[in-house]
mmCIF file of C-alpha atoms in Angstrom:
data_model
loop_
_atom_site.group_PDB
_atom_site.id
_atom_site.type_symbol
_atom_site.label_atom_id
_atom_site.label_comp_id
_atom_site.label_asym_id
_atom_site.label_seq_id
_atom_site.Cartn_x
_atom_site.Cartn_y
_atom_site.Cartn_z
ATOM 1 C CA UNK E 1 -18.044 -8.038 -6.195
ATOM 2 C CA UNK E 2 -14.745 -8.853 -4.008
ATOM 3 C CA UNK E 3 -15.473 -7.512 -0.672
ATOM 4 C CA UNK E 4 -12.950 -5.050 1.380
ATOM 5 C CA UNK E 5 -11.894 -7.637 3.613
ATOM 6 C CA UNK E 6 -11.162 -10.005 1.078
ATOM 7 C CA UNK E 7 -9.457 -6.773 -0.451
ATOM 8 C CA UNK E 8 -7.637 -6.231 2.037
ATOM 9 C CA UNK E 9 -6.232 -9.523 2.271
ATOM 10 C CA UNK E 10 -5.039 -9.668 -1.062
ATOM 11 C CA UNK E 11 -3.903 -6.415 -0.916
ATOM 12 C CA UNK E 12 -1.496 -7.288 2.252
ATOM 13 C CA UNK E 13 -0.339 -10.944 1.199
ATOM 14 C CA UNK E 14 0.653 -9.582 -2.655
ATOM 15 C CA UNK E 15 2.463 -6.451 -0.106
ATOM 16 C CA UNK E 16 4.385 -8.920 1.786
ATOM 17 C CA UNK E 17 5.857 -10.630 -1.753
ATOM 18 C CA UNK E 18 6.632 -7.652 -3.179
ATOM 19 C CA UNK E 19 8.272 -5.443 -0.293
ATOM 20 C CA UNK E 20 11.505 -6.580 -0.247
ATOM 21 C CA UNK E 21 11.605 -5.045 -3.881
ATOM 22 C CA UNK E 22 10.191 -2.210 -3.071
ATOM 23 C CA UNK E 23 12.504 -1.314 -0.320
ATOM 24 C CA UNK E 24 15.191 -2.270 -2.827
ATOM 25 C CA UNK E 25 13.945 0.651 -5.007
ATOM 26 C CA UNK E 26 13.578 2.954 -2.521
ATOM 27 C CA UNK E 27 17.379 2.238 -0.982
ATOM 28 C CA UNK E 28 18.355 2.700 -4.804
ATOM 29 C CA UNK E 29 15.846 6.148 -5.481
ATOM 30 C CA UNK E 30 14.208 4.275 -8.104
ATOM 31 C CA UNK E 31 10.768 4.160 -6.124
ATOM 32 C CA UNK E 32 9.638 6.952 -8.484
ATOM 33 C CA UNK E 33 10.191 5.466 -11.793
ATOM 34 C CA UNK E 34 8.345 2.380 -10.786
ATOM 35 C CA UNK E 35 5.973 3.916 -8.344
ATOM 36 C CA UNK E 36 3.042 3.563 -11.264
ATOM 37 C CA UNK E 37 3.525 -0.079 -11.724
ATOM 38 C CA UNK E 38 3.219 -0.668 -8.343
ATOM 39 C CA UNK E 39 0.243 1.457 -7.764
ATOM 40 C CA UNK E 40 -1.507 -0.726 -10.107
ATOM 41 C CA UNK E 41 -1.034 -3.641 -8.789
ATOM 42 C CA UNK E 42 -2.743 -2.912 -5.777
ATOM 43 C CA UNK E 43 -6.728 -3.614 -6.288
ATOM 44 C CA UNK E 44 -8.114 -0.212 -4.220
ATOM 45 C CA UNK E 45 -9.220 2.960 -5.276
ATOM 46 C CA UNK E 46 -7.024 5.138 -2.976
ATOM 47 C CA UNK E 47 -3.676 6.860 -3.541
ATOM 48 C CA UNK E 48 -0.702 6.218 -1.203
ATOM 49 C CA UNK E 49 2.361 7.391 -0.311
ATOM 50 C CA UNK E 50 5.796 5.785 0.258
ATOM 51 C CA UNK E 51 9.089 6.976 2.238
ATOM 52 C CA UNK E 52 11.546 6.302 4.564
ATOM 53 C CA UNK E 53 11.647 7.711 8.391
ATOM 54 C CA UNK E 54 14.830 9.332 9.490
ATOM 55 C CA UNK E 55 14.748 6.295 12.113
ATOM 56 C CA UNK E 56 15.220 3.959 8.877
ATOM 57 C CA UNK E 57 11.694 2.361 8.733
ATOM 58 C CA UNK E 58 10.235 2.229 5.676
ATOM 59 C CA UNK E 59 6.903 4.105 5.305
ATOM 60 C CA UNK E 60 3.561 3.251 3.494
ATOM 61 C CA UNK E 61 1.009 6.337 3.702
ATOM 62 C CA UNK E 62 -2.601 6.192 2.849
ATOM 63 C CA UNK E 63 -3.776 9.322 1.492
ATOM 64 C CA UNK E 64 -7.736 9.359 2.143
ATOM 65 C CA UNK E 65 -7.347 13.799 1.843
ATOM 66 C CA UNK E 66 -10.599 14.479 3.944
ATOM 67 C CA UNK E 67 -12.916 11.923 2.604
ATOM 68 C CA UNK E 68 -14.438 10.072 5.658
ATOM 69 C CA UNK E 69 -15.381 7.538 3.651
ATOM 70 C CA UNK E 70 -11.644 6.727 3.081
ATOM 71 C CA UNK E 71 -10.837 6.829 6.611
ATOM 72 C CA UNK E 72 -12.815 3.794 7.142
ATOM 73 C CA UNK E 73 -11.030 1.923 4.349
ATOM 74 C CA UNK E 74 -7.278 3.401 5.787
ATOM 75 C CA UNK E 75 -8.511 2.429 9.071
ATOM 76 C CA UNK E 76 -9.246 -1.398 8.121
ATOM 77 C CA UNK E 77 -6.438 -1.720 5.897
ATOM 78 C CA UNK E 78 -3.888 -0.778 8.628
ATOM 79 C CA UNK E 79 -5.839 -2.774 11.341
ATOM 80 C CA UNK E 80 -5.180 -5.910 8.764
ATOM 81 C CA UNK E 81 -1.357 -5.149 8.034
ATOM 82 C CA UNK E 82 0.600 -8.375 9.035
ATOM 83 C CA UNK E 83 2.311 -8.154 12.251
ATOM 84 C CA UNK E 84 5.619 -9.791 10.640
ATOM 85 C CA UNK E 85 6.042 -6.479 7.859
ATOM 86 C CA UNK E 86 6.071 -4.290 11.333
ATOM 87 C CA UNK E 87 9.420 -5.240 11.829
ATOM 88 C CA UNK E 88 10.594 -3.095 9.036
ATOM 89 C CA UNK E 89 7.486 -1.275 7.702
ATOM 90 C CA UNK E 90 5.307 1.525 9.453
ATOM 91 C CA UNK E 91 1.694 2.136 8.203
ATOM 92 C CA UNK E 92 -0.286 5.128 8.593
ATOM 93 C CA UNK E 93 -3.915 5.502 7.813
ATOM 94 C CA UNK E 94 -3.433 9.775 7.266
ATOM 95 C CA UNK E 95 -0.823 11.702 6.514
ATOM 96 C CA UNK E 96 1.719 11.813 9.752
ATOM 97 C CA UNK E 97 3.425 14.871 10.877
ATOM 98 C CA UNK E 98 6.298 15.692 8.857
ATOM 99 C CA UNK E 99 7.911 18.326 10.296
ATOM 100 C CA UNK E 100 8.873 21.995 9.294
ATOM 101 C CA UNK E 101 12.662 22.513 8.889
ATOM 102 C CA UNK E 102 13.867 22.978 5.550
ATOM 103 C CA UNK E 103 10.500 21.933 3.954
ATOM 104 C CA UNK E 104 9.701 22.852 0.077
ATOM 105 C CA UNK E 105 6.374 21.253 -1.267
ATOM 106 C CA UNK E 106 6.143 20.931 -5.150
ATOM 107 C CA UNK E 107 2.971 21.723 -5.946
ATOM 108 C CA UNK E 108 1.793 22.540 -9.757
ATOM 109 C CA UNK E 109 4.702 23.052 -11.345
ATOM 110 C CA UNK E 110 5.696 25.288 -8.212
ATOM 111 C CA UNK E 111 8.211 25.103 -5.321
ATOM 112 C CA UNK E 112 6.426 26.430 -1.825
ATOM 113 C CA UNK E 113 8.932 26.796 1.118
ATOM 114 C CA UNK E 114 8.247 27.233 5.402
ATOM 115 C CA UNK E 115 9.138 31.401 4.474
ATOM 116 C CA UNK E 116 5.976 31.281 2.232
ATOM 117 C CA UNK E 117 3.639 31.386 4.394
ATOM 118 C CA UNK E 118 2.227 33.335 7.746
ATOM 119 C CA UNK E 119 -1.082 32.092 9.471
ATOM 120 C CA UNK E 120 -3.051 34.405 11.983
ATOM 121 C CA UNK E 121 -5.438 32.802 14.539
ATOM 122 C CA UNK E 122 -9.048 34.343 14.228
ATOM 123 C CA UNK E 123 -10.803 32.285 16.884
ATOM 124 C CA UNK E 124 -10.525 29.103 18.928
ATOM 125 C CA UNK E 125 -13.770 27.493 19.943
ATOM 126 C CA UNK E 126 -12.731 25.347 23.131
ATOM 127 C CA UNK E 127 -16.483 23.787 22.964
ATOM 128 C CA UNK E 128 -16.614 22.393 19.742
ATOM 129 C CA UNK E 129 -12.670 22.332 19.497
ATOM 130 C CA UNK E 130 -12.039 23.678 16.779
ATOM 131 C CA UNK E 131 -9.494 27.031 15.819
ATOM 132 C CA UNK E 132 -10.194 29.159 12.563
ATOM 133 C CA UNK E 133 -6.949 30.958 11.015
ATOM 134 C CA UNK E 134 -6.380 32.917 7.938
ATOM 135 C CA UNK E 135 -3.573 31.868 6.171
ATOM 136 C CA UNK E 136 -0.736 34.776 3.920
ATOM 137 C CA UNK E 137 0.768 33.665 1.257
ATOM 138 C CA UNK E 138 2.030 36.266 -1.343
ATOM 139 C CA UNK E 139 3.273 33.950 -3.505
ATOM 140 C CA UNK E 140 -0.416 33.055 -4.352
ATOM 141 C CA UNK E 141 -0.697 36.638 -5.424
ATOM 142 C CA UNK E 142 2.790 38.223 -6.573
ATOM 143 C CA UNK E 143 3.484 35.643 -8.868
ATOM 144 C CA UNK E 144 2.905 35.721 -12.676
ATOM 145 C CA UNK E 145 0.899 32.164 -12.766
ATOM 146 C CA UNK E 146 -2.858 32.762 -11.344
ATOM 147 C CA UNK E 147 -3.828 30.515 -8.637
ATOM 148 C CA UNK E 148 -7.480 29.118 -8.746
ATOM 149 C CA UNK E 149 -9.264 29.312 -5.504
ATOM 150 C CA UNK E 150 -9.110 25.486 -5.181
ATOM 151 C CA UNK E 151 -4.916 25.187 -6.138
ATOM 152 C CA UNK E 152 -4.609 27.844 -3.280
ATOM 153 C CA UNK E 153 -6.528 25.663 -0.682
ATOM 154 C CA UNK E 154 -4.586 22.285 -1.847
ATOM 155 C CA UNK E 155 -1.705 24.006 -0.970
ATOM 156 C CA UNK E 156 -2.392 25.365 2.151
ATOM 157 C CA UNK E 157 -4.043 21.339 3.509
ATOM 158 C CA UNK E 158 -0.855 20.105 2.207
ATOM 159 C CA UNK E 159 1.000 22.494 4.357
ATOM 160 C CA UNK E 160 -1.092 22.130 7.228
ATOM 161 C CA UNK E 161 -0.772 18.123 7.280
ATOM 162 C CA UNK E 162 2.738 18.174 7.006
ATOM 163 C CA UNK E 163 3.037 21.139 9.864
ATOM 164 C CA UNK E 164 0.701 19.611 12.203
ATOM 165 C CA UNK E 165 -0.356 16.033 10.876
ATOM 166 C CA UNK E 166 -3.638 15.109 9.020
ATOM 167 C CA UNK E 167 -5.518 14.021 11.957
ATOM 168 C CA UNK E 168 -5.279 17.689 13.635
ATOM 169 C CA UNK E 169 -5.684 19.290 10.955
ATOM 170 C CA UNK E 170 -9.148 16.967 9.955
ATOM 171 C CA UNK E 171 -9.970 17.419 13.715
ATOM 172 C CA UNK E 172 -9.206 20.575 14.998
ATOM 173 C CA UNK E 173 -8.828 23.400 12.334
ATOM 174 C CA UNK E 174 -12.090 24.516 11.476
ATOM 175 C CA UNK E 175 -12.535 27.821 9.213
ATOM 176 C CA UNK E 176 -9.248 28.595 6.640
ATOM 177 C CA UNK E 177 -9.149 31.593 4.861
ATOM 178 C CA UNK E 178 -6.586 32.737 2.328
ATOM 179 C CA UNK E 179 -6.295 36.717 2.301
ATOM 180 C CA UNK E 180 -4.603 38.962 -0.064
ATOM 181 C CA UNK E 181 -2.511 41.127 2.425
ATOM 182 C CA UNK E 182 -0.203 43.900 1.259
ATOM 183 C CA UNK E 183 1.385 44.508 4.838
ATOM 184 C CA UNK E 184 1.642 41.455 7.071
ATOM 185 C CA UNK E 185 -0.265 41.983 10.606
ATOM 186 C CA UNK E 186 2.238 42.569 13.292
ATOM 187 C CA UNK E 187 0.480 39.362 15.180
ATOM 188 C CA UNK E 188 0.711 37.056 12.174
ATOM 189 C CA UNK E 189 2.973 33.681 13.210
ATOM 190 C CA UNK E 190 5.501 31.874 10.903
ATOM 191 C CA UNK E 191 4.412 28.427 10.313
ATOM 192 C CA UNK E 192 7.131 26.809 13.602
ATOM 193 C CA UNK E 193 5.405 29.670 15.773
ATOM 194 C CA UNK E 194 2.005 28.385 15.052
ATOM 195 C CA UNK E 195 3.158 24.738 14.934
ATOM 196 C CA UNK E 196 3.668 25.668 18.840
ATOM 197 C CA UNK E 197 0.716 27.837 19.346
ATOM 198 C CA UNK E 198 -1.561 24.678 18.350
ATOM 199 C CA UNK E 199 -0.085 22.766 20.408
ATOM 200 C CA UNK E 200 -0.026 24.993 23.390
ATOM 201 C CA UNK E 201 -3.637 25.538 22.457
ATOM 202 C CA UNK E 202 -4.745 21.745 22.363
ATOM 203 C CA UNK E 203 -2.800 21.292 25.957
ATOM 204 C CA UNK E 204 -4.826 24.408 27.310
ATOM 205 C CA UNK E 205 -7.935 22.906 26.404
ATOM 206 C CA UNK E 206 -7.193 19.049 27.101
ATOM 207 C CA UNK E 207 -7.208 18.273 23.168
ATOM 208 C CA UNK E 208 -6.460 14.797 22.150
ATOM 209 C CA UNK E 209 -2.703 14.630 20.599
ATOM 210 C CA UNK E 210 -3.446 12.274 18.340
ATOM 211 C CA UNK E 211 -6.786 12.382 17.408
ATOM 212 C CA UNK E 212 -8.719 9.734 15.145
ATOM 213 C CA UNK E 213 -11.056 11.159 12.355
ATOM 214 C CA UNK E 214 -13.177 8.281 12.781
ATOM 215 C CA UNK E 215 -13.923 9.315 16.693
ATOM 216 C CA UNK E 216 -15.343 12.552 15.782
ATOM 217 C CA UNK E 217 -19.493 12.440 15.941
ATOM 218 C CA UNK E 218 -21.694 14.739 15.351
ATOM 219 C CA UNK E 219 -25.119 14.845 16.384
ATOM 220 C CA UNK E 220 -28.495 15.295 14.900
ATOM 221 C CA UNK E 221 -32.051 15.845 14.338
ATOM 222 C CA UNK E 222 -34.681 15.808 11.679
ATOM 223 C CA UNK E 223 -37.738 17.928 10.989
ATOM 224 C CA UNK E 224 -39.980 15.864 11.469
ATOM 225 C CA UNK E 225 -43.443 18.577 11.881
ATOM 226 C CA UNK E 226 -44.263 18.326 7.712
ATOM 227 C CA UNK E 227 -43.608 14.369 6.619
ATOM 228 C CA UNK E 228 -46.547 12.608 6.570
ATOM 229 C CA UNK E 229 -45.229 9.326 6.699
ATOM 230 C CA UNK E 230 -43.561 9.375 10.330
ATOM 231 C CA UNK E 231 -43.569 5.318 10.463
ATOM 232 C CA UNK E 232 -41.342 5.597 7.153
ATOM 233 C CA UNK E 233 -37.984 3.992 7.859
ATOM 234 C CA UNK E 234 -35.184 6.852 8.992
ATOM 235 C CA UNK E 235 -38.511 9.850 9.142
ATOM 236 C CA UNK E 236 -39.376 9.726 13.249
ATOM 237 C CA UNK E 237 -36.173 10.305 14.135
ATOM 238 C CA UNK E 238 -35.892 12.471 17.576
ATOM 239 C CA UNK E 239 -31.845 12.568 17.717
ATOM 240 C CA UNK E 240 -28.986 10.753 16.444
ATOM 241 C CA UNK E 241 -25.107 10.792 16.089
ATOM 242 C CA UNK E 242 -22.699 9.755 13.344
ATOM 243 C CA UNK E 243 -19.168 9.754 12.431
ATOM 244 C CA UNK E 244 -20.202 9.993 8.812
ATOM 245 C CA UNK E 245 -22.500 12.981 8.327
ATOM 246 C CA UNK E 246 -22.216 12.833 4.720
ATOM 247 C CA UNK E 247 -23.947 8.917 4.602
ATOM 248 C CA UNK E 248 -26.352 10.132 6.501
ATOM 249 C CA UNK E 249 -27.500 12.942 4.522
ATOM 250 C CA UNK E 250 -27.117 10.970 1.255
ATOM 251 C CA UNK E 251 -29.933 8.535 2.739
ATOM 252 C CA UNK E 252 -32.135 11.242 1.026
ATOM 253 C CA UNK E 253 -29.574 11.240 -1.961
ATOM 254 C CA UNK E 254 -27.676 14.218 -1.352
ATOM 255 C CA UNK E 255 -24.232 12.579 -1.739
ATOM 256 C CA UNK E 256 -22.061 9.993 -3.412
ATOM 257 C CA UNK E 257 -20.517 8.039 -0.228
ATOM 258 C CA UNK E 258 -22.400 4.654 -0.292
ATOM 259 C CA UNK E 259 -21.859 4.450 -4.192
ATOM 260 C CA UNK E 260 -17.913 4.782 -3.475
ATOM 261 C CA UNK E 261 -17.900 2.932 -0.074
ATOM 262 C CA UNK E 262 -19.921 -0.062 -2.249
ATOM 263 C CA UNK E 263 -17.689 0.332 -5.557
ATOM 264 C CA UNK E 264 -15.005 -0.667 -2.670
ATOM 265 C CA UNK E 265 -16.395 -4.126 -1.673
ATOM 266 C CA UNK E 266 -18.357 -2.135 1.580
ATOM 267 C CA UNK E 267 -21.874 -1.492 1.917
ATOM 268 C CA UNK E 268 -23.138 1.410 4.784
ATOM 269 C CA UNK E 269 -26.505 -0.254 6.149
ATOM 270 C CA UNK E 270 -28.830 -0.138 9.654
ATOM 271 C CA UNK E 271 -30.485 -2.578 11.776
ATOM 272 C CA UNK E 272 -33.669 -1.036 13.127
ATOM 273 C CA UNK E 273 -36.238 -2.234 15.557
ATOM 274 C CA UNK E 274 -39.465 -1.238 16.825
ATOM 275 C CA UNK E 275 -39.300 0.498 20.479
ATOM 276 C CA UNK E 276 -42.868 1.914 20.193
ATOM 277 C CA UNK E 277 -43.940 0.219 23.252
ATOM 278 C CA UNK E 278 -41.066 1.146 25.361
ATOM 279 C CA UNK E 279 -40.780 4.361 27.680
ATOM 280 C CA UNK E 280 -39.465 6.891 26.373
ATOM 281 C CA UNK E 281 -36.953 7.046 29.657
ATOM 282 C CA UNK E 282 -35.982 3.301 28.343
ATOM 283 C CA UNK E 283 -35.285 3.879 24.267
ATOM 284 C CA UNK E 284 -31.454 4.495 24.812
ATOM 285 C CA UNK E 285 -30.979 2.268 27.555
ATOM 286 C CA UNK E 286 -31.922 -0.640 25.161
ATOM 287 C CA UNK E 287 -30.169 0.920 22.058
ATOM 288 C CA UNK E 288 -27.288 1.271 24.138
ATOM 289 C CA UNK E 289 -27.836 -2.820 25.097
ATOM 290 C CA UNK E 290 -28.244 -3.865 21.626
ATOM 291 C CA UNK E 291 -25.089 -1.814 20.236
ATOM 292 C CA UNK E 292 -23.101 -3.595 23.484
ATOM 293 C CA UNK E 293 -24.485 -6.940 22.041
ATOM 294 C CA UNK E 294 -23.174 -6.381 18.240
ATOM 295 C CA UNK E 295 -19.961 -5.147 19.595
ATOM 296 C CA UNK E 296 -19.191 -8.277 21.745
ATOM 297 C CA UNK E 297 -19.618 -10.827 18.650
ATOM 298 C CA UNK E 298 -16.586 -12.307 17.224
ATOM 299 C CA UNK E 299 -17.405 -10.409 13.972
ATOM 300 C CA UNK E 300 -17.169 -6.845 14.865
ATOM 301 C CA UNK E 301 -14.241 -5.066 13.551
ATOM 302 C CA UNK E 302 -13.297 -7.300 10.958
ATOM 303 C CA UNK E 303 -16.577 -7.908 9.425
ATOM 304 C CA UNK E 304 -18.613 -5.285 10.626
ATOM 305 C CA UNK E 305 -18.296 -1.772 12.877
ATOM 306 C CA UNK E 306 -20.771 0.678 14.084
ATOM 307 C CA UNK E 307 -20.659 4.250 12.790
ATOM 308 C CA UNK E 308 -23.624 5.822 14.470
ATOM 309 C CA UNK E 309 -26.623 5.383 16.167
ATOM 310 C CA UNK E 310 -30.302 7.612 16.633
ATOM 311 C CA UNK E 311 -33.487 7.239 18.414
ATOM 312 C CA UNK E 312 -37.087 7.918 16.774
ATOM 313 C CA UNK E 313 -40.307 7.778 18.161
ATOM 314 C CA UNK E 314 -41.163 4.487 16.471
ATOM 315 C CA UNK E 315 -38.002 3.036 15.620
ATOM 316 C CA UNK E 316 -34.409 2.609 16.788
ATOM 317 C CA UNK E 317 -31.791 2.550 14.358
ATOM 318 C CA UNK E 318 -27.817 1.201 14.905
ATOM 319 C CA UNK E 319 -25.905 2.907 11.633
ATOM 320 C CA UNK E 320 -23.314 0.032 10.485
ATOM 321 C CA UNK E 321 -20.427 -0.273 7.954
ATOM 322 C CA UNK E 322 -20.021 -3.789 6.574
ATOM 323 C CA UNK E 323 -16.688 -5.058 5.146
ATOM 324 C CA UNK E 324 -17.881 -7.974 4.343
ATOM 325 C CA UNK E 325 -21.863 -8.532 3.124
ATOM 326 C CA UNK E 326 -21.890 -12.055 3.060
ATOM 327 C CA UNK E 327 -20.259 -13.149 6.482
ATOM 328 C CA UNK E 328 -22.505 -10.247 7.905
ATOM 329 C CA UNK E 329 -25.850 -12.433 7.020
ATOM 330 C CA UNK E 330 -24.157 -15.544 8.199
ATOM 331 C CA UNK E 331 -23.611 -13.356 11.783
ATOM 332 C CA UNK E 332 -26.970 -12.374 11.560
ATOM 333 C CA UNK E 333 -28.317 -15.845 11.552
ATOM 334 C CA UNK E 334 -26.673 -16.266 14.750
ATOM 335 C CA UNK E 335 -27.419 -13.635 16.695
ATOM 336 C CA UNK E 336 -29.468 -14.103 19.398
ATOM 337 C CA UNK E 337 -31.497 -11.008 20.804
ATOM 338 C CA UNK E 338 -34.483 -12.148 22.330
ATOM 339 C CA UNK E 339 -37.840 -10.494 22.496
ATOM 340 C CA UNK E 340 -36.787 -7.105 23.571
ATOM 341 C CA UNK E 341 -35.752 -6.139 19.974
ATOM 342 C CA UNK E 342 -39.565 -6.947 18.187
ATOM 343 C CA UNK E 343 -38.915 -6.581 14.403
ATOM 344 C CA UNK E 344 -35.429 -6.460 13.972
ATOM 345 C CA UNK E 345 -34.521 -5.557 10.690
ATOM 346 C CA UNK E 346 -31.733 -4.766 8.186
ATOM 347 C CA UNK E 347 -31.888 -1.867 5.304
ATOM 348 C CA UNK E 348 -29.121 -1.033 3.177
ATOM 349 C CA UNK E 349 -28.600 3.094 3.602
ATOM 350 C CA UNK E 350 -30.658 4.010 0.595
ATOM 351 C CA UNK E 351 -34.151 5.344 0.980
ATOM 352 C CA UNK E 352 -35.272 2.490 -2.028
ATOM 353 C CA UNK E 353 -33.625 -0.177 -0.056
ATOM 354 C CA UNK E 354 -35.642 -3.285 0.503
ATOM 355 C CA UNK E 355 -36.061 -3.740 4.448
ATOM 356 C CA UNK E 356 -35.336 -7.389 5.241
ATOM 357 C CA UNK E 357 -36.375 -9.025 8.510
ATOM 358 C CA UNK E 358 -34.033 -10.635 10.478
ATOM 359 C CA UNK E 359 -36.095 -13.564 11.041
ATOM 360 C CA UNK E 360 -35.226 -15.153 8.024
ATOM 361 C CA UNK E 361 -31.539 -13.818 7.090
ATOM 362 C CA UNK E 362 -30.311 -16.301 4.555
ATOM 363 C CA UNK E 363 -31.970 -13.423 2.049
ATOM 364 C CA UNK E 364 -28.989 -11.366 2.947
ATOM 365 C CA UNK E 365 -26.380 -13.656 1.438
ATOM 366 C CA UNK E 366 -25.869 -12.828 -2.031
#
């Protein structure tokens, strides 16, 4: 299977032929009766979007909608675009801010405009940074055409990444609700006067303007009073972190991210080593050490990144994402960690994963 780099490549140097033709059809408004064909030419499972700035740049839009798995990929791919297509292209790996004035959104057959829609604040949680809002929209409910529960709430994300921008909206909006409201609350905000309430609101509390989805951790723990096999790869651990809470959960096969991420030429995986005979006072100290190390090779960020990290009380595990398997092994076989790392290993993230030693890591190379 072609990896993501090697995607990635392919996807930017077939790009680069064919943009001058595409900003031909968009100068002409014919982008939309070609925009098919050139979808499928592009060898990645993710839809994108494609527009022009009112500063005349040309726009390419990845649209991962709230997967984090798809971050990753947006992430790389813009990371990779070719410095010579920024003179006339800009890329964005989630949906920019679009602004408010005069906007209509087409959406199932129907046409939603700024007037649509109020939004009350119900709570803002400066800790975990996060605000929860009900949003009014009688159009949902007035109308003749019933909205499903699911239409509604792809209408109101589309809304709120145009209003506020993707990345705020995946960072800092936490519970939406969508309420049936005969009379309009006298504290309910049009959608400019909440555009400027958020951002009075992320100012107040020293909220970054631009966040990245990818920067977000969260941090865990695991149970681990009732499994019997504590020594079991992934069962001691004490505390962890990740940006991508749903690969870790699906370790015990409770998702579908690895099977997508792999589908896309990416594999999530974990190097692990035994810190049974450390202190306890020294098990992130080293951890810390041996992410430091992967993160200074050559190879880190184009072949490989680090997505998370946890402590157990037999093991140490660095979560990675790999964008390329092969030229990972080949790294492997050069990295040089001494003795304070004693049974390094490497374990795709599925529980049925072989565990490979990194004393011999030719095995990796398929």
């Amino acid at each position: 299977m072609k990896s993501l780099k090697k995607k990635a490549e392919d996807f930017w140097k077939l790009f680069s032929e064919k943009e001058n033709e595409i900003r031909t059809l968009m100068d002409e408004n014919k982008i939309m009766e070609r925009f098919s064909d050139i979808d499928s030419m592009f060898e990645i499972d993710m839809p994108f979007m494609m527009g022009k700035s009112s500063e005349g740049k040309y726009e390419l839009i990845f649209n991962p909608a709230g997967l984090k798995s798809r971050y990753f990929i947006a992430d790389y791919f813009k990371r990779k675009m070719p410095v010579e297509l920024k003179k006339k292209w800009v890329f964005y790996d989630m949906k920019p801010v679009m602004g408010i004035k005069n906007m209509r959104l087409l959406i199932n057959d129907e046409n939603f405009y700024e007037e649509d829609f109020s939004i009350l604040i119900n709570n803002v949680d400066a800790e975990r940074k996060r605000a929860d809002i009900t949003a009014l929209c009688p159009k949902f409910f007035n109308q003749k055409k019933v909205f499903e529960e699911n239409e509604m709430y792809n209408v109101i994300y589309n809304i709120m990444d145009a209003l506020l921008g993707e990345g705020i909206v995946e960072s800092y909006l936490g519970i939406i609700k969508i309420e049936d409201m005969k009379t309009k609350p006298q504290e309910a905000l049009t959608l400019r006067e909440f555009s400027t309430k958020m951002n009075e609101i992320m100012e107040e509390n020293s909220w970054a303007k631009n966040p990245k989805i990818l920067d977000r951790y969260n941090t865990y723990r695991c149970d681990i009073e009732n499994i019997e096999d504590l020594r079991a790869v992934r069962n001691d651990i004490v505390v962890g972190f990740s940006s991508n809470m749903e690969v870790v959960e699906e370790y015990t096969g409770e998702s579908n991210e690895y099977e997508y991420m792999s589908g896309q030429g990416c594999i999530y995986g974990m190097l692990f080593y035994n810190n049974s005979e450390v202190p306890n006072e020294e098990k992130i100290p080293l951890r810390d050490k041996f992410e430091n190390i992967l993160a200074e090779t050559p190879e880190y960020g184009d072949v490989f990144e680090i997505f998370g990290a946890a402590t157990g009380l037999y093991k140490s595990y660095i979560d990675i994402i790999i964008y390329d398997y092969e030229l990972f092994g080949i790294m492997l076989e050069r990295l040089e960690t001494g003795r304070e790392f004693p049974g390094l290993s490497y374990k795709d993230f599925r529980v049925s994963s072989e565990i490979r030693k990194i004393i011999n890591t030719s095995e990796m190379i398929s």
